[in-house]
XYZ file of N, CA, C and O in Angstrom:
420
model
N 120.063 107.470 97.229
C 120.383 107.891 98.570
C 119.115 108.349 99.273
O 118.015 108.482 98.736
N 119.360 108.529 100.302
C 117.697 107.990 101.196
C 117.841 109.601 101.308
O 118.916 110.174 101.129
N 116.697 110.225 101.607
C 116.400 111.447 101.792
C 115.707 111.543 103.195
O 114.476 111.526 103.192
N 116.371 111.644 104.408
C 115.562 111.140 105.429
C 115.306 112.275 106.275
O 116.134 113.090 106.681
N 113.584 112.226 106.581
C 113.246 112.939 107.052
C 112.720 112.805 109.175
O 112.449 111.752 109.753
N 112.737 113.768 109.610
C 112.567 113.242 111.400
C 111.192 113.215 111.429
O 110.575 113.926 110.635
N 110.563 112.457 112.274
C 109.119 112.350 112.478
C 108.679 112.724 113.874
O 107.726 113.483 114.049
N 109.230 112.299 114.670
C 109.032 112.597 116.040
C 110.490 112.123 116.944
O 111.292 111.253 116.605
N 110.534 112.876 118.021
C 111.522 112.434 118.816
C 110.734 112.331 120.509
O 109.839 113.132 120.775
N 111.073 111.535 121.299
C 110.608 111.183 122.322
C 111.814 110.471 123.260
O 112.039 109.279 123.469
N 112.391 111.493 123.663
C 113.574 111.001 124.753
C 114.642 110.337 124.019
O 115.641 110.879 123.546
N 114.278 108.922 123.968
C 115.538 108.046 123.368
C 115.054 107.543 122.028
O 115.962 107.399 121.209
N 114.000 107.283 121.668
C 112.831 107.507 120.852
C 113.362 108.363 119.353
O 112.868 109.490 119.380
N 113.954 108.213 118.466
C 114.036 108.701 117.221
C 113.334 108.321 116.001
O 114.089 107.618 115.329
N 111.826 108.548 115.241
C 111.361 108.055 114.106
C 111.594 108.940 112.930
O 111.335 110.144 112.942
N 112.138 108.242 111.826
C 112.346 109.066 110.706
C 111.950 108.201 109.832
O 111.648 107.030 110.058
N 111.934 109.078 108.221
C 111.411 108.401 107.028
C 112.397 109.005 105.922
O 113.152 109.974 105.838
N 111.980 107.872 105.074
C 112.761 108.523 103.763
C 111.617 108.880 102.781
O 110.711 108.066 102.602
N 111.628 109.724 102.328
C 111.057 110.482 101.378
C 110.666 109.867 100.543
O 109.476 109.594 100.391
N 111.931 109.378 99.539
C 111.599 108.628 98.539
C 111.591 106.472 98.778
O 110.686 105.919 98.153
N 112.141 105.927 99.258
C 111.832 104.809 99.247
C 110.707 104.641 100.357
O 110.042 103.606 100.395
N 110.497 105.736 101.309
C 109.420 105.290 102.421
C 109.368 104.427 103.427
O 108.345 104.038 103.991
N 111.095 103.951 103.786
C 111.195 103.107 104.570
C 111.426 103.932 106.156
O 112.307 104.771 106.341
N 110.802 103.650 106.815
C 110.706 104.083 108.014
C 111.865 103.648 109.274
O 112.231 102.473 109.270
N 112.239 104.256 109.972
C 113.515 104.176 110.696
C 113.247 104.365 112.089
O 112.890 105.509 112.369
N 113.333 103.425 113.188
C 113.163 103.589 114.422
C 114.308 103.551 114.885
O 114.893 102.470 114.807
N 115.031 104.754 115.542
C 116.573 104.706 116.349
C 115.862 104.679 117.999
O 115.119 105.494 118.545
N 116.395 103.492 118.453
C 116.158 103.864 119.825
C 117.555 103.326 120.774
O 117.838 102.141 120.599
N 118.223 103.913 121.515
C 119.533 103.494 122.209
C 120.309 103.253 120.862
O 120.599 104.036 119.958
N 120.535 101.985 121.019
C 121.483 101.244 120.246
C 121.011 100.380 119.124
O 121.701 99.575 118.499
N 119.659 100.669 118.937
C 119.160 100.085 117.891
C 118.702 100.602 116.923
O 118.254 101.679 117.318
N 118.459 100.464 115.447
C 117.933 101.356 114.288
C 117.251 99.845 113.823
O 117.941 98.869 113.529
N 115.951 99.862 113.822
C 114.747 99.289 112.700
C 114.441 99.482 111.422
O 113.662 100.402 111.175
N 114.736 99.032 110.807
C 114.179 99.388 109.235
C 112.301 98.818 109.102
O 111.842 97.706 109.366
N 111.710 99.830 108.697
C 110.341 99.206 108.200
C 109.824 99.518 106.796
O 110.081 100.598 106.264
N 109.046 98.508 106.155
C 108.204 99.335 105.147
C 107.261 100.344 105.722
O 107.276 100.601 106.925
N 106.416 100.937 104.855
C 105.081 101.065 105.685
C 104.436 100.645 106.171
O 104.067 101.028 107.281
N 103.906 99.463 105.448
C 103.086 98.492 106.315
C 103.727 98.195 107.522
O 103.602 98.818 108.576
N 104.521 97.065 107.281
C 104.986 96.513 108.864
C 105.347 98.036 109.934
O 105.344 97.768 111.135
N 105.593 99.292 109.639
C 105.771 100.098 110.407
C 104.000 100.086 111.324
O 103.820 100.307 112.522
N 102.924 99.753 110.264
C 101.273 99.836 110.978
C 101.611 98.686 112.135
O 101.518 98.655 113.362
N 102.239 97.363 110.665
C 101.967 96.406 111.766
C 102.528 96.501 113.124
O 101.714 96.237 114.008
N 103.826 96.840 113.546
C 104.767 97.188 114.524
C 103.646 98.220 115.447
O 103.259 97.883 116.566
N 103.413 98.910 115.088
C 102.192 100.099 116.073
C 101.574 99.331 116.280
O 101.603 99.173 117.501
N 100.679 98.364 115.648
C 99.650 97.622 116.197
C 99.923 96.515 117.456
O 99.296 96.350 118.503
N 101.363 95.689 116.809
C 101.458 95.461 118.056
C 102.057 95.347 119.125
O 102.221 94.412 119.909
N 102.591 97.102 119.069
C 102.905 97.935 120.319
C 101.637 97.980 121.292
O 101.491 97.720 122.487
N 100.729 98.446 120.218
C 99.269 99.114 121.216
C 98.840 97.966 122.014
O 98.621 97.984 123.226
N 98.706 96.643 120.968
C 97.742 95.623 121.727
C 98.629 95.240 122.997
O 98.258 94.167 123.473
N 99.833 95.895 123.762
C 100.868 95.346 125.037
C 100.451 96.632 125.617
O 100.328 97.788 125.211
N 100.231 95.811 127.035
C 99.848 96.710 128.457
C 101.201 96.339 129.173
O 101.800 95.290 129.412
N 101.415 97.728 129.413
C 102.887 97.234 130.228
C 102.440 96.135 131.194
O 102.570 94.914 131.108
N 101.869 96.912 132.156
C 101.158 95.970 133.335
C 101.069 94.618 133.133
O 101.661 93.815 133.853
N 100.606 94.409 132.516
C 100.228 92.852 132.426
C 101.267 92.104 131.201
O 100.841 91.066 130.693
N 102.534 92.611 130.774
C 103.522 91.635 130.433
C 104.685 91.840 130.663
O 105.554 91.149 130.133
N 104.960 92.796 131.473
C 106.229 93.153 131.547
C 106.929 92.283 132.704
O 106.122 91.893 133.547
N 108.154 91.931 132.903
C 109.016 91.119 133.694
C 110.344 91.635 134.159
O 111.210 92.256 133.543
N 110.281 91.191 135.493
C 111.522 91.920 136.394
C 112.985 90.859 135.575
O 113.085 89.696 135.184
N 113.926 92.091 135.634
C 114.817 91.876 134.744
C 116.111 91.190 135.566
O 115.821 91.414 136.741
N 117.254 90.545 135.553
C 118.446 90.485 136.798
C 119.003 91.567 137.020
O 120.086 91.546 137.603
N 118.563 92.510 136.716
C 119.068 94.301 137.134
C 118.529 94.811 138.031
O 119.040 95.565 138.860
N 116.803 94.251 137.927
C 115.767 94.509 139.197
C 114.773 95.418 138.681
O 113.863 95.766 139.434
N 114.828 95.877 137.421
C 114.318 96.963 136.357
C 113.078 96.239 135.780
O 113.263 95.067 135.450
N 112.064 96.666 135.640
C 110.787 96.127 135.016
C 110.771 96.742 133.791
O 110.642 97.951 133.601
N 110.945 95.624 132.712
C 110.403 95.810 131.366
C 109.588 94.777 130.464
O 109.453 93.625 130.877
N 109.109 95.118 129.393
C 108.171 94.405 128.310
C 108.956 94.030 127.571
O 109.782 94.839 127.150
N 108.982 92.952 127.228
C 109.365 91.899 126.021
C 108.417 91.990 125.014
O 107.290 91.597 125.312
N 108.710 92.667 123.223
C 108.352 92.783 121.716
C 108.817 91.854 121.168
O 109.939 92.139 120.752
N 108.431 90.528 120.870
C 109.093 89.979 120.209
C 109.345 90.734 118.191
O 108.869 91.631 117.495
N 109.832 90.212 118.136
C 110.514 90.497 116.490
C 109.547 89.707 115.433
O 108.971 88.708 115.867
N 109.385 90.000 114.400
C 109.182 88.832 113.222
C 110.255 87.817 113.308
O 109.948 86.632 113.441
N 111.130 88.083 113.262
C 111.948 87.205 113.305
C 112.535 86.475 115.003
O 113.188 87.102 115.837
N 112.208 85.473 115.088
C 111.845 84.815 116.414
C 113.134 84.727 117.430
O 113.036 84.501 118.636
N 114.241 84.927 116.786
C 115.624 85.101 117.652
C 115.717 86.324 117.909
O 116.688 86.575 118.623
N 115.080 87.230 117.610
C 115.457 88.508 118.114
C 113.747 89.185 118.810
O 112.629 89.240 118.297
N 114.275 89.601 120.156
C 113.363 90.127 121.011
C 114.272 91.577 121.250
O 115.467 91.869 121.204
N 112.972 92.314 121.536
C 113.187 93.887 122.049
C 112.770 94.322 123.269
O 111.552 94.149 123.321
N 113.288 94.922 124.528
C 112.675 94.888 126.090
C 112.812 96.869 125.955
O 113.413 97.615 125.182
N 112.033 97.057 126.984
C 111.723 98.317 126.984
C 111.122 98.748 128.582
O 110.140 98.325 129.191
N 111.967 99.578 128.888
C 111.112 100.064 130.321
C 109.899 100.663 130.224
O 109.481 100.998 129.115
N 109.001 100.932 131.624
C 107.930 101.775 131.454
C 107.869 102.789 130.460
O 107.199 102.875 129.431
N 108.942 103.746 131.132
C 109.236 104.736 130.475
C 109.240 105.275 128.638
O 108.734 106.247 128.077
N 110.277 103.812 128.005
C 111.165 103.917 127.001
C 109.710 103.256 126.444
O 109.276 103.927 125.508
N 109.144 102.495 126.675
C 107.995 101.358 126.377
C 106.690 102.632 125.903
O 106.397 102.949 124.750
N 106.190 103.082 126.958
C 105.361 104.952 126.707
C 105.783 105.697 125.834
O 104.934 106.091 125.034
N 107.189 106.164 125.646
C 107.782 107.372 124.859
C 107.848 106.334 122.905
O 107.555 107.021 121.927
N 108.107 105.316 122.750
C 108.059 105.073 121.902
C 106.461 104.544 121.495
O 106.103 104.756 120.337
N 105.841 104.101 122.101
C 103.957 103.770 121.583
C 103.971 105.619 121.447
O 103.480 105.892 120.351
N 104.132 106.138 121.752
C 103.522 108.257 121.682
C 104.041 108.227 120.238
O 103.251 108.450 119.321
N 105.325 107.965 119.993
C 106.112 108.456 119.295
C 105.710 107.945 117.771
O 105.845 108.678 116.792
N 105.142 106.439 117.689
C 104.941 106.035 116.509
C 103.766 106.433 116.350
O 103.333 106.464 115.198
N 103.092 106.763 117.226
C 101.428 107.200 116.761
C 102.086 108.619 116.248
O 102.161 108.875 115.046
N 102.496 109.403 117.142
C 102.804 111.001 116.142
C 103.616 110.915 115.350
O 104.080 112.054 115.284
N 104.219 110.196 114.549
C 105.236 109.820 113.640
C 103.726 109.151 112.296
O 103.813 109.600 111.153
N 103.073 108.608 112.469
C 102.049 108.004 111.643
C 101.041 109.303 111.428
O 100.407 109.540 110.400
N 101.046 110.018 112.541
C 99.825 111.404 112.080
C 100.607 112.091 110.946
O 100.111 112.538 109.912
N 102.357 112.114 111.418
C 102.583 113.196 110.721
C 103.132 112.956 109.495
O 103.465 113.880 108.753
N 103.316 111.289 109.083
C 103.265 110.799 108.080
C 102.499 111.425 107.218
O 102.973 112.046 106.267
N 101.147 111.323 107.474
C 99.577 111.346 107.108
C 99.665 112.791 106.641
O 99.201 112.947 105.511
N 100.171 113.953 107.257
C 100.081 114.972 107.016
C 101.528 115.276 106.047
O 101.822 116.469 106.118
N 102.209 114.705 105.421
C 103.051 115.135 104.283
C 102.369 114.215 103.277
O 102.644 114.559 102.128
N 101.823 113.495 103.325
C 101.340 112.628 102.221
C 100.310 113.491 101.521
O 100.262 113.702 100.310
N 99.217 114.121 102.767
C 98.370 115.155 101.891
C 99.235 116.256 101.345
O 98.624 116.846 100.454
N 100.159 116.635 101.508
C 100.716 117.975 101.159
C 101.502 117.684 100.088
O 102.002 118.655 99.520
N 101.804 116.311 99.554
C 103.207 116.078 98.482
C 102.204 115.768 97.413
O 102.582 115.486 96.276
């Protein structure tokens, strides 16, 4: 049974971990991510390398958001300014504070 711990919260933004298997958990709205560690780097990485500005697309709502695609190529993730900011904050302080139970365990 997963022992899961909170990492950061950021509005809609929920990152947690499990203790012992180390799989990392992104709740955001209506969605929950499972990651290893790694792909949790890889996923930050390429959060960071997206400028809202320059990929984001007006939606049929009229709402501007960024398209993440997935590893897996049928599934895409959109994100407003907002939700798009609060989660790049959130996995970087979720990875510091990773960093800081790893020295302490």
């Amino acid at each position: 049974m997963c022992d899961i711990r909170t990492l950061c919260i950021k509005n809609t933004a929920q990152i947690s971990h499990c203790m012992h298997c180390q799989t990392v958990f992104i709740w955001h709205n209506n969605l929950l991510l499972n990651f290893s560690p790694q792909d949790f780097q890889f996923f930050r990485e390429t959060m960071n390398r997206q400028d809202f500005v320059d990929c984001c697309m007006v939606f049929p709502d009229g709402e501007e958001r960024v398209i993440i695609h997935a590893p897996c190529k049928e599934i895409s993730f959109t994100f407003t300014r907002d939700e798009f900011n609060d989660l790049r904050d959130a996995i970087d302080e979720a990875l510091l504070l990773q960093q800081v139970y790893e020295l302490i365990r």
